[in-house]
Amino acid sequence: KAGVTQTPRYLIKTRGQQVTLSCSPISGHRSVSWYQQTPGQGLQFLFEYFSETQRNKGNFPGRFSGRQFSNSRSEMNVSTLELGDSALYLCASSLAQNEQFFGPGTRLTVL
Amino acid sequence: DQQVKQNSPSLSVQEGRISILNCDYTNSMFDYFLWYKKYPAEGPTFLISISSIKDKNEDGRFTVFLNKSAKHLSLHIVPSQPGDSAVYFCAASAVYGGSQGNLIFGKGTKLSVKP
């Protein structure tokens, strides 16, 4: 069974731009969660989607948004990029309330 | 305020010996705990989990112990192998509180297993 895939793997943007990241969960998984990993803050929860509905949200500004499609694929969007948004963005999928399986991440660099 | 703490940023052990990684939590609503292993430039890989109704779970060389009264869990790796060298993250969630999609992570412990 294929794992979680994320595209693109690497991205370079400039301040003020917006970016969209994509995540395809493991087949059959309906929950998709997004995390931001930075050296200073570690792994921090952004939001979780289940059956196209946002079920949980972390403590991030409204510039960070997401959505989930009927096939469980998910996208996250960051608008008006700031230097501090440079991070590894990880997507994870899960079957129910069990273990989350992570993708390889998208490395975003904001210049 | 950190709800999940891994107080040792690094740990070095000899190949063949036991590695013990520790994790403390503050939120009594947490009822599900997980350990992940992470290599640079990769996503975390799930290792082992434990529900709060148990105090021990084993999977091969990996054993997780949970002490609810102390709000402490530990991961034991026996015997340690050089391939175990990675950063290990402890994570927790409040599954029955409706936050199963939200894992709270510790900041990780870098394990080095020396041949």
PDB file of C-alpha atoms in Angstrom:
ATOM      1  CA  LYS A   1       0.000   0.000   0.000  1.00  0.00           C
ATOM      2  CA  ALA A   2       1.453   3.387  -0.955  1.00  0.00           C
ATOM      3  CA  GLY A   3       2.359   5.752   1.859  1.00  0.00           C
ATOM      4  CA  VAL A   4       1.479   9.375   2.355  1.00  0.00           C
ATOM      5  CA  THR A   5       2.742  11.530  -0.478  1.00  0.00           C
ATOM      6  CA  GLN A   6       3.375  15.246  -0.410  1.00  0.00           C
ATOM      7  CA  THR A   7       4.075  17.625  -3.255  1.00  0.00           C
ATOM      8  CA  PRO A   8       6.166  19.518  -3.891  1.00  0.00           C
ATOM      9  CA  ARG A   9       9.090  18.299  -1.785  1.00  0.00           C
ATOM     10  CA  TYR A  10      10.898  21.621  -1.904  1.00  0.00           C
ATOM     11  CA  LEU A  11       9.648  25.136  -2.476  1.00  0.00           C
ATOM     12  CA  ILE A  12      11.256  28.578  -2.456  1.00  0.00           C
ATOM     13  CA  LYS A  13       9.056  31.647  -2.215  1.00  0.00           C
ATOM     14  CA  THR A  14       9.504  35.305  -1.369  1.00  0.00           C
ATOM     15  CA  ARG A  15       7.837  37.296   1.372  1.00  0.00           C
ATOM     16  CA  GLY A  16       4.286  38.322   0.589  1.00  0.00           C
ATOM     17  CA  GLN A  17       3.620  35.472  -1.817  1.00  0.00           C
ATOM     18  CA  GLN A  18       1.228  32.632  -1.175  1.00  0.00           C
ATOM     19  CA  VAL A  19       1.815  28.903  -1.390  1.00  0.00           C
ATOM     20  CA  THR A  20      -0.284  25.754  -1.706  1.00  0.00           C
ATOM     21  CA  LEU A  21       0.959  22.369  -0.520  1.00  0.00           C
ATOM     22  CA  SER A  22      -0.660  19.076  -1.386  1.00  0.00           C
ATOM     23  CA  CYS A  23      -1.036  15.802   0.503  1.00  0.00           C
ATOM     24  CA  SER A  24      -2.384  12.437  -0.629  1.00  0.00           C
ATOM     25  CA  PRO A  25      -3.175  10.157   2.308  1.00  0.00           C
ATOM     26  CA  ILE A  26      -2.838   6.403   2.498  1.00  0.00           C
ATOM     27  CA  SER A  27      -5.707   4.770   0.640  1.00  0.00           C
ATOM     28  CA  GLY A  28      -8.699   4.357   2.944  1.00  0.00           C
ATOM     29  CA  HIS A  29      -7.504   6.919   5.487  1.00  0.00           C
ATOM     30  CA  ARG A  30     -10.059   9.669   5.989  1.00  0.00           C
ATOM     31  CA  SER A  31      -8.239  11.825   8.529  1.00  0.00           C
ATOM     32  CA  VAL A  32      -5.466  14.160   7.403  1.00  0.00           C
ATOM     33  CA  SER A  33      -3.480  16.323   9.802  1.00  0.00           C
ATOM     34  CA  TRP A  34      -0.911  19.008   9.039  1.00  0.00           C
ATOM     35  CA  TYR A  35       2.095  19.957  11.155  1.00  0.00           C
ATOM     36  CA  GLN A  36       4.818  22.558  10.973  1.00  0.00           C
ATOM     37  CA  GLN A  37       8.317  21.630  12.068  1.00  0.00           C
ATOM     38  CA  THR A  38      10.888  24.301  12.880  1.00  0.00           C
ATOM     39  CA  PRO A  39      14.176  23.968  14.787  1.00  0.00           C
ATOM     40  CA  GLY A  40      12.987  26.228  17.594  1.00  0.00           C
ATOM     41  CA  GLN A  41       9.391  25.071  18.072  1.00  0.00           C
ATOM     42  CA  GLY A  42       9.560  21.432  17.060  1.00  0.00           C
ATOM     43  CA  LEU A  43       6.487  19.793  15.543  1.00  0.00           C
ATOM     44  CA  GLN A  44       3.370  21.900  15.923  1.00  0.00           C
ATOM     45  CA  PHE A  45      -0.157  20.945  14.935  1.00  0.00           C
ATOM     46  CA  LEU A  46      -1.817  23.129  12.302  1.00  0.00           C
ATOM     47  CA  PHE A  47      -5.176  21.489  11.604  1.00  0.00           C
ATOM     48  CA  GLU A  48      -6.943  18.215  10.976  1.00  0.00           C
ATOM     49  CA  TYR A  49      -9.533  17.322   8.364  1.00  0.00           C
ATOM     50  CA  PHE A  50     -11.926  14.411   8.424  1.00  0.00           C
ATOM     51  CA  SER A  51     -14.493  13.771   5.702  1.00  0.00           C
ATOM     52  CA  GLU A  52     -13.900  17.207   4.158  1.00  0.00           C
ATOM     53  CA  THR A  53     -14.518  19.004   7.478  1.00  0.00           C
ATOM     54  CA  GLN A  54     -11.969  20.709   9.666  1.00  0.00           C
ATOM     55  CA  ARG A  55     -12.231  18.857  12.941  1.00  0.00           C
ATOM     56  CA  ASN A  56      -9.389  20.394  14.930  1.00  0.00           C
ATOM     57  CA  LYS A  57      -7.286  23.522  14.617  1.00  0.00           C
ATOM     58  CA  GLY A  58      -4.000  24.516  16.191  1.00  0.00           C
ATOM     59  CA  ASN A  59      -2.843  27.931  17.291  1.00  0.00           C
ATOM     60  CA  PHE A  60      -1.788  29.446  13.983  1.00  0.00           C
ATOM     61  CA  PRO A  61      -2.880  32.712  12.323  1.00  0.00           C
ATOM     62  CA  GLY A  62      -5.610  32.803   9.726  1.00  0.00           C
ATOM     63  CA  ARG A  63      -3.000  33.018   6.958  1.00  0.00           C
ATOM     64  CA  PHE A  64      -2.767  29.262   7.320  1.00  0.00           C
ATOM     65  CA  SER A  65      -5.751  27.450   5.860  1.00  0.00           C
ATOM     66  CA  GLY A  66      -6.571  24.078   4.450  1.00  0.00           C
ATOM     67  CA  ARG A  67      -9.180  21.953   2.831  1.00  0.00           C
ATOM     68  CA  GLN A  68      -9.939  18.334   2.093  1.00  0.00           C
ATOM     69  CA  PHE A  69     -11.495  16.882  -1.016  1.00  0.00           C
ATOM     70  CA  SER A  70     -13.951  14.040  -1.372  1.00  0.00           C
ATOM     71  CA  ASN A  71     -11.106  11.612  -2.179  1.00  0.00           C
ATOM     72  CA  SER A  72      -9.460  12.596   1.165  1.00  0.00           C
ATOM     73  CA  ARG A  73      -6.614  14.456  -0.548  1.00  0.00           C
ATOM     74  CA  SER A  74      -5.812  17.643   1.300  1.00  0.00           C
ATOM     75  CA  GLU A  75      -4.214  20.969   0.562  1.00  0.00           C
ATOM     76  CA  MET A  76      -2.900  23.652   2.846  1.00  0.00           C
ATOM     77  CA  ASN A  77      -2.430  27.246   1.856  1.00  0.00           C
ATOM     78  CA  VAL A  78      -0.291  29.938   3.411  1.00  0.00           C
ATOM     79  CA  SER A  79      -0.978  33.475   2.285  1.00  0.00           C
ATOM     80  CA  THR A  80       1.204  36.583   2.681  1.00  0.00           C
ATOM     81  CA  LEU A  81       4.294  34.541   3.465  1.00  0.00           C
ATOM     82  CA  GLU A  82       6.653  35.700   6.197  1.00  0.00           C
ATOM     83  CA  LEU A  83      10.281  34.732   6.783  1.00  0.00           C
ATOM     84  CA  GLY A  84       9.209  32.821   9.883  1.00  0.00           C
ATOM     85  CA  ASP A  85       7.038  30.513   7.782  1.00  0.00           C
ATOM     86  CA  SER A  86      10.174  28.755   6.547  1.00  0.00           C
ATOM     87  CA  ALA A  87       9.771  25.227   7.850  1.00  0.00           C
ATOM     88  CA  LEU A  88       9.176  21.598   7.039  1.00  0.00           C
ATOM     89  CA  TYR A  89       5.447  21.061   6.563  1.00  0.00           C
ATOM     90  CA  LEU A  90       4.332  17.539   7.334  1.00  0.00           C
ATOM     91  CA  CYS A  91       1.099  15.837   6.499  1.00  0.00           C
ATOM     92  CA  ALA A  92      -0.116  12.729   8.296  1.00  0.00           C
ATOM     93  CA  SER A  93      -3.036  10.419   7.669  1.00  0.00           C
ATOM     94  CA  SER A  94      -4.821   7.993   9.939  1.00  0.00           C
ATOM     95  CA  LEU A  95      -7.576   5.423   9.728  1.00  0.00           C
ATOM     96  CA  ALA A  96      -9.485   6.371  12.843  1.00  0.00           C
ATOM     97  CA  GLN A  97      -8.252   7.407  16.240  1.00  0.00           C
ATOM     98  CA  ASN A  98      -5.092   5.461  15.867  1.00  0.00           C
ATOM     99  CA  GLU A  99      -1.551   6.055  14.754  1.00  0.00           C
ATOM    100  CA  GLN A 100      -0.802   8.800  12.294  1.00  0.00           C
ATOM    101  CA  PHE A 101       1.445   8.025   9.358  1.00  0.00           C
ATOM    102  CA  PHE A 102       3.546  10.854   8.044  1.00  0.00           C
ATOM    103  CA  GLY A 103       4.611  11.856   4.577  1.00  0.00           C
ATOM    104  CA  PRO A 104       8.143  13.021   3.761  1.00  0.00           C
ATOM    105  CA  GLY A 105       7.206  16.690   4.115  1.00  0.00           C
ATOM    106  CA  THR A 106       7.514  19.810   2.026  1.00  0.00           C
ATOM    107  CA  ARG A 107      10.506  22.015   2.795  1.00  0.00           C
ATOM    108  CA  LEU A 108       9.379  25.650   2.361  1.00  0.00           C
ATOM    109  CA  THR A 109      11.977  28.399   2.267  1.00  0.00           C
ATOM    110  CA  VAL A 110      10.793  32.006   2.346  1.00  0.00           C
ATOM    111  CA  LEU A 111      13.323  34.594   1.181  1.00  0.00           C
TER     112      LEU A 111
ATOM    113  CA  ASP B   1       3.553  25.941  28.029  1.00  0.00           C
ATOM    114  CA  GLN B   2       4.886  22.600  26.868  1.00  0.00           C
ATOM    115  CA  GLN B   3       2.396  19.809  27.491  1.00  0.00           C
ATOM    116  CA  VAL B   4       4.817  17.083  26.390  1.00  0.00           C
ATOM    117  CA  LYS B   5       8.420  17.308  27.501  1.00  0.00           C
ATOM    118  CA  GLN B   6      11.494  15.351  26.530  1.00  0.00           C
ATOM    119  CA  ASN B   7      14.094  16.727  28.879  1.00  0.00           C
ATOM    120  CA  SER B   8      17.106  15.010  27.346  1.00  0.00           C
ATOM    121  CA  PRO B   9      17.975  16.537  23.980  1.00  0.00           C
ATOM    122  CA  SER B  10      20.509  13.796  23.310  1.00  0.00           C
ATOM    123  CA  LEU B  11      21.483  10.312  24.432  1.00  0.00           C
ATOM    124  CA  SER B  12      24.482   8.183  23.513  1.00  0.00           C
ATOM    125  CA  VAL B  13      24.618   4.417  24.107  1.00  0.00           C
ATOM    126  CA  GLN B  14      26.825   1.541  23.082  1.00  0.00           C
ATOM    127  CA  GLU B  15      25.607  -0.983  20.531  1.00  0.00           C
ATOM    128  CA  GLY B  16      23.940  -3.942  22.227  1.00  0.00           C
ATOM    129  CA  ARG B  17      23.043  -2.033  25.372  1.00  0.00           C
ATOM    130  CA  ILE B  18      19.649  -0.685  26.394  1.00  0.00           C
ATOM    131  CA  SER B  19      18.470   2.766  25.293  1.00  0.00           C
ATOM    132  CA  ILE B  20      15.919   4.454  27.540  1.00  0.00           C
ATOM    133  CA  LEU B  21      14.182   7.563  26.265  1.00  0.00           C
ATOM    134  CA  ASN B  22      11.962   9.483  28.643  1.00  0.00           C
ATOM    135  CA  CYS B  23       8.924  11.691  28.219  1.00  0.00           C
ATOM    136  CA  ASP B  24       6.757  13.628  30.686  1.00  0.00           C
ATOM    137  CA  TYR B  25       3.350  15.167  30.105  1.00  0.00           C
ATOM    138  CA  THR B  26       1.204  17.606  32.017  1.00  0.00           C
ATOM    139  CA  ASN B  27      -2.273  17.253  30.512  1.00  0.00           C
ATOM    140  CA  SER B  28      -4.292  14.607  32.350  1.00  0.00           C
ATOM    141  CA  MET B  29      -6.717  14.465  29.374  1.00  0.00           C
ATOM    142  CA  PHE B  30      -4.117  12.688  27.256  1.00  0.00           C
ATOM    143  CA  ASP B  31      -5.150   9.081  26.786  1.00  0.00           C
ATOM    144  CA  TYR B  32      -3.043   7.878  23.882  1.00  0.00           C
ATOM    145  CA  PHE B  33       0.715   8.071  23.538  1.00  0.00           C
ATOM    146  CA  LEU B  34       3.023   7.374  20.623  1.00  0.00           C
ATOM    147  CA  TRP B  35       6.698   7.252  19.803  1.00  0.00           C
ATOM    148  CA  TYR B  36       8.069   8.279  16.433  1.00  0.00           C
ATOM    149  CA  LYS B  37      11.539   8.033  14.962  1.00  0.00           C
ATOM    150  CA  LYS B  38      12.782  10.646  12.555  1.00  0.00           C
ATOM    151  CA  TYR B  39      15.736  10.835  10.201  1.00  0.00           C
ATOM    152  CA  PRO B  40      16.824  14.176   8.711  1.00  0.00           C
ATOM    153  CA  ALA B  41      14.799  15.308   5.695  1.00  0.00           C
ATOM    154  CA  GLU B  42      12.171  12.596   6.255  1.00  0.00           C
ATOM    155  CA  GLY B  43       8.805  12.518   7.958  1.00  0.00           C
ATOM    156  CA  PRO B  44       8.475  10.837  11.366  1.00  0.00           C
ATOM    157  CA  THR B  45       8.048   7.061  11.288  1.00  0.00           C
ATOM    158  CA  PHE B  46       5.617   5.503  13.730  1.00  0.00           C
ATOM    159  CA  LEU B  47       7.282   3.096  16.189  1.00  0.00           C
ATOM    160  CA  ILE B  48       4.939   2.090  18.964  1.00  0.00           C
ATOM    161  CA  SER B  49       1.940   3.387  20.879  1.00  0.00           C
ATOM    162  CA  ILE B  50       0.142   2.818  24.150  1.00  0.00           C
ATOM    163  CA  SER B  51      -3.326   3.546  25.401  1.00  0.00           C
ATOM    164  CA  SER B  52      -3.815   4.962  28.874  1.00  0.00           C
ATOM    165  CA  ILE B  53      -5.634   1.777  29.932  1.00  0.00           C
ATOM    166  CA  LYS B  54      -2.330  -0.103  29.673  1.00  0.00           C
ATOM    167  CA  ASP B  55       0.994   0.342  31.409  1.00  0.00           C
ATOM    168  CA  LYS B  56       3.198  -1.555  28.966  1.00  0.00           C
ATOM    169  CA  ASN B  57       3.296  -2.381  25.278  1.00  0.00           C
ATOM    170  CA  GLU B  58       5.959  -4.383  23.473  1.00  0.00           C
ATOM    171  CA  ASP B  59       6.868  -4.723  19.826  1.00  0.00           C
ATOM    172  CA  GLY B  60      10.081  -6.579  19.135  1.00  0.00           C
ATOM    173  CA  ARG B  61      13.025  -4.628  20.501  1.00  0.00           C
ATOM    174  CA  PHE B  62      10.787  -1.701  21.487  1.00  0.00           C
ATOM    175  CA  THR B  63       8.840  -1.461  24.745  1.00  0.00           C
ATOM    176  CA  VAL B  64       6.886   1.527  25.967  1.00  0.00           C
ATOM    177  CA  PHE B  65       6.046   1.946  29.657  1.00  0.00           C
ATOM    178  CA  LEU B  66       3.378   4.310  30.941  1.00  0.00           C
ATOM    179  CA  ASN B  67       3.147   5.564  34.506  1.00  0.00           C
ATOM    180  CA  LYS B  68      -0.090   7.551  34.654  1.00  0.00           C
ATOM    181  CA  SER B  69       0.281   8.676  38.241  1.00  0.00           C
ATOM    182  CA  ALA B  70       3.662  10.222  37.449  1.00  0.00           C
ATOM    183  CA  LYS B  71       2.520  11.359  33.982  1.00  0.00           C
ATOM    184  CA  HIS B  72       5.626   9.729  32.584  1.00  0.00           C
ATOM    185  CA  LEU B  73       6.366   7.352  29.763  1.00  0.00           C
ATOM    186  CA  SER B  74       9.533   5.780  28.510  1.00  0.00           C
ATOM    187  CA  LEU B  75      10.710   3.927  25.437  1.00  0.00           C
ATOM    188  CA  HIS B  76      13.160   1.070  25.900  1.00  0.00           C
ATOM    189  CA  ILE B  77      15.170  -0.247  22.953  1.00  0.00           C
ATOM    190  CA  VAL B  78      16.917  -3.548  23.605  1.00  0.00           C
ATOM    191  CA  PRO B  79      19.412  -4.296  22.177  1.00  0.00           C
ATOM    192  CA  SER B  80      20.316  -0.965  20.631  1.00  0.00           C
ATOM    193  CA  GLN B  81      21.668  -1.022  17.097  1.00  0.00           C
ATOM    194  CA  PRO B  82      23.564   1.639  15.100  1.00  0.00           C
ATOM    195  CA  GLY B  83      20.568   1.878  12.753  1.00  0.00           C
ATOM    196  CA  ASP B  84      18.490   3.117  15.697  1.00  0.00           C
ATOM    197  CA  SER B  85      20.435   6.380  15.642  1.00  0.00           C
ATOM    198  CA  ALA B  86      17.822   9.063  14.938  1.00  0.00           C
ATOM    199  CA  VAL B  87      15.694  11.655  16.691  1.00  0.00           C
ATOM    200  CA  TYR B  88      12.890  10.132  18.752  1.00  0.00           C
ATOM    201  CA  PHE B  89       9.693  12.056  19.394  1.00  0.00           C
ATOM    202  CA  CYS B  90       7.150  11.353  22.055  1.00  0.00           C
ATOM    203  CA  ALA B  91       3.576  12.411  21.182  1.00  0.00           C
ATOM    204  CA  ALA B  92       0.263  12.447  22.988  1.00  0.00           C
ATOM    205  CA  SER B  93      -3.372  12.954  22.131  1.00  0.00           C
ATOM    206  CA  ALA B  94      -6.732  13.186  23.871  1.00  0.00           C
ATOM    207  CA  VAL B  95      -8.590  10.649  21.735  1.00  0.00           C
ATOM    208  CA  TYR B  96     -11.712  10.486  23.839  1.00  0.00           C
ATOM    209  CA  GLY B  97     -11.662  14.246  24.203  1.00  0.00           C
ATOM    210  CA  GLY B  98     -12.258  14.548  20.474  1.00  0.00           C
ATOM    211  CA  SER B  99      -8.729  15.593  19.626  1.00  0.00           C
ATOM    212  CA  GLN B 100      -7.531  12.395  18.050  1.00  0.00           C
ATOM    213  CA  GLY B 101      -6.227  14.180  14.981  1.00  0.00           C
ATOM    214  CA  ASN B 102      -4.106  16.505  17.051  1.00  0.00           C
ATOM    215  CA  LEU B 103      -0.841  15.059  18.274  1.00  0.00           C
ATOM    216  CA  ILE B 104       1.154  17.102  20.766  1.00  0.00           C
ATOM    217  CA  PHE B 105       4.844  16.404  20.296  1.00  0.00           C
ATOM    218  CA  GLY B 106       7.829  16.710  22.561  1.00  0.00           C
ATOM    219  CA  LYS B 107      10.910  18.388  21.136  1.00  0.00           C
ATOM    220  CA  GLY B 108      12.715  15.122  20.577  1.00  0.00           C
ATOM    221  CA  THR B 109      15.750  13.240  21.844  1.00  0.00           C
ATOM    222  CA  LYS B 110      18.627  12.536  19.495  1.00  0.00           C
ATOM    223  CA  LEU B 111      19.820   8.982  20.046  1.00  0.00           C
ATOM    224  CA  SER B 112      23.310   7.960  18.950  1.00  0.00           C
ATOM    225  CA  VAL B 113      24.176   4.288  19.079  1.00  0.00           C
ATOM    226  CA  LYS B 114      27.907   3.742  18.831  1.00  0.00           C
ATOM    227  CA  PRO B 115      29.337   0.513  17.349  1.00  0.00           C
TER     228      PRO B 115
END
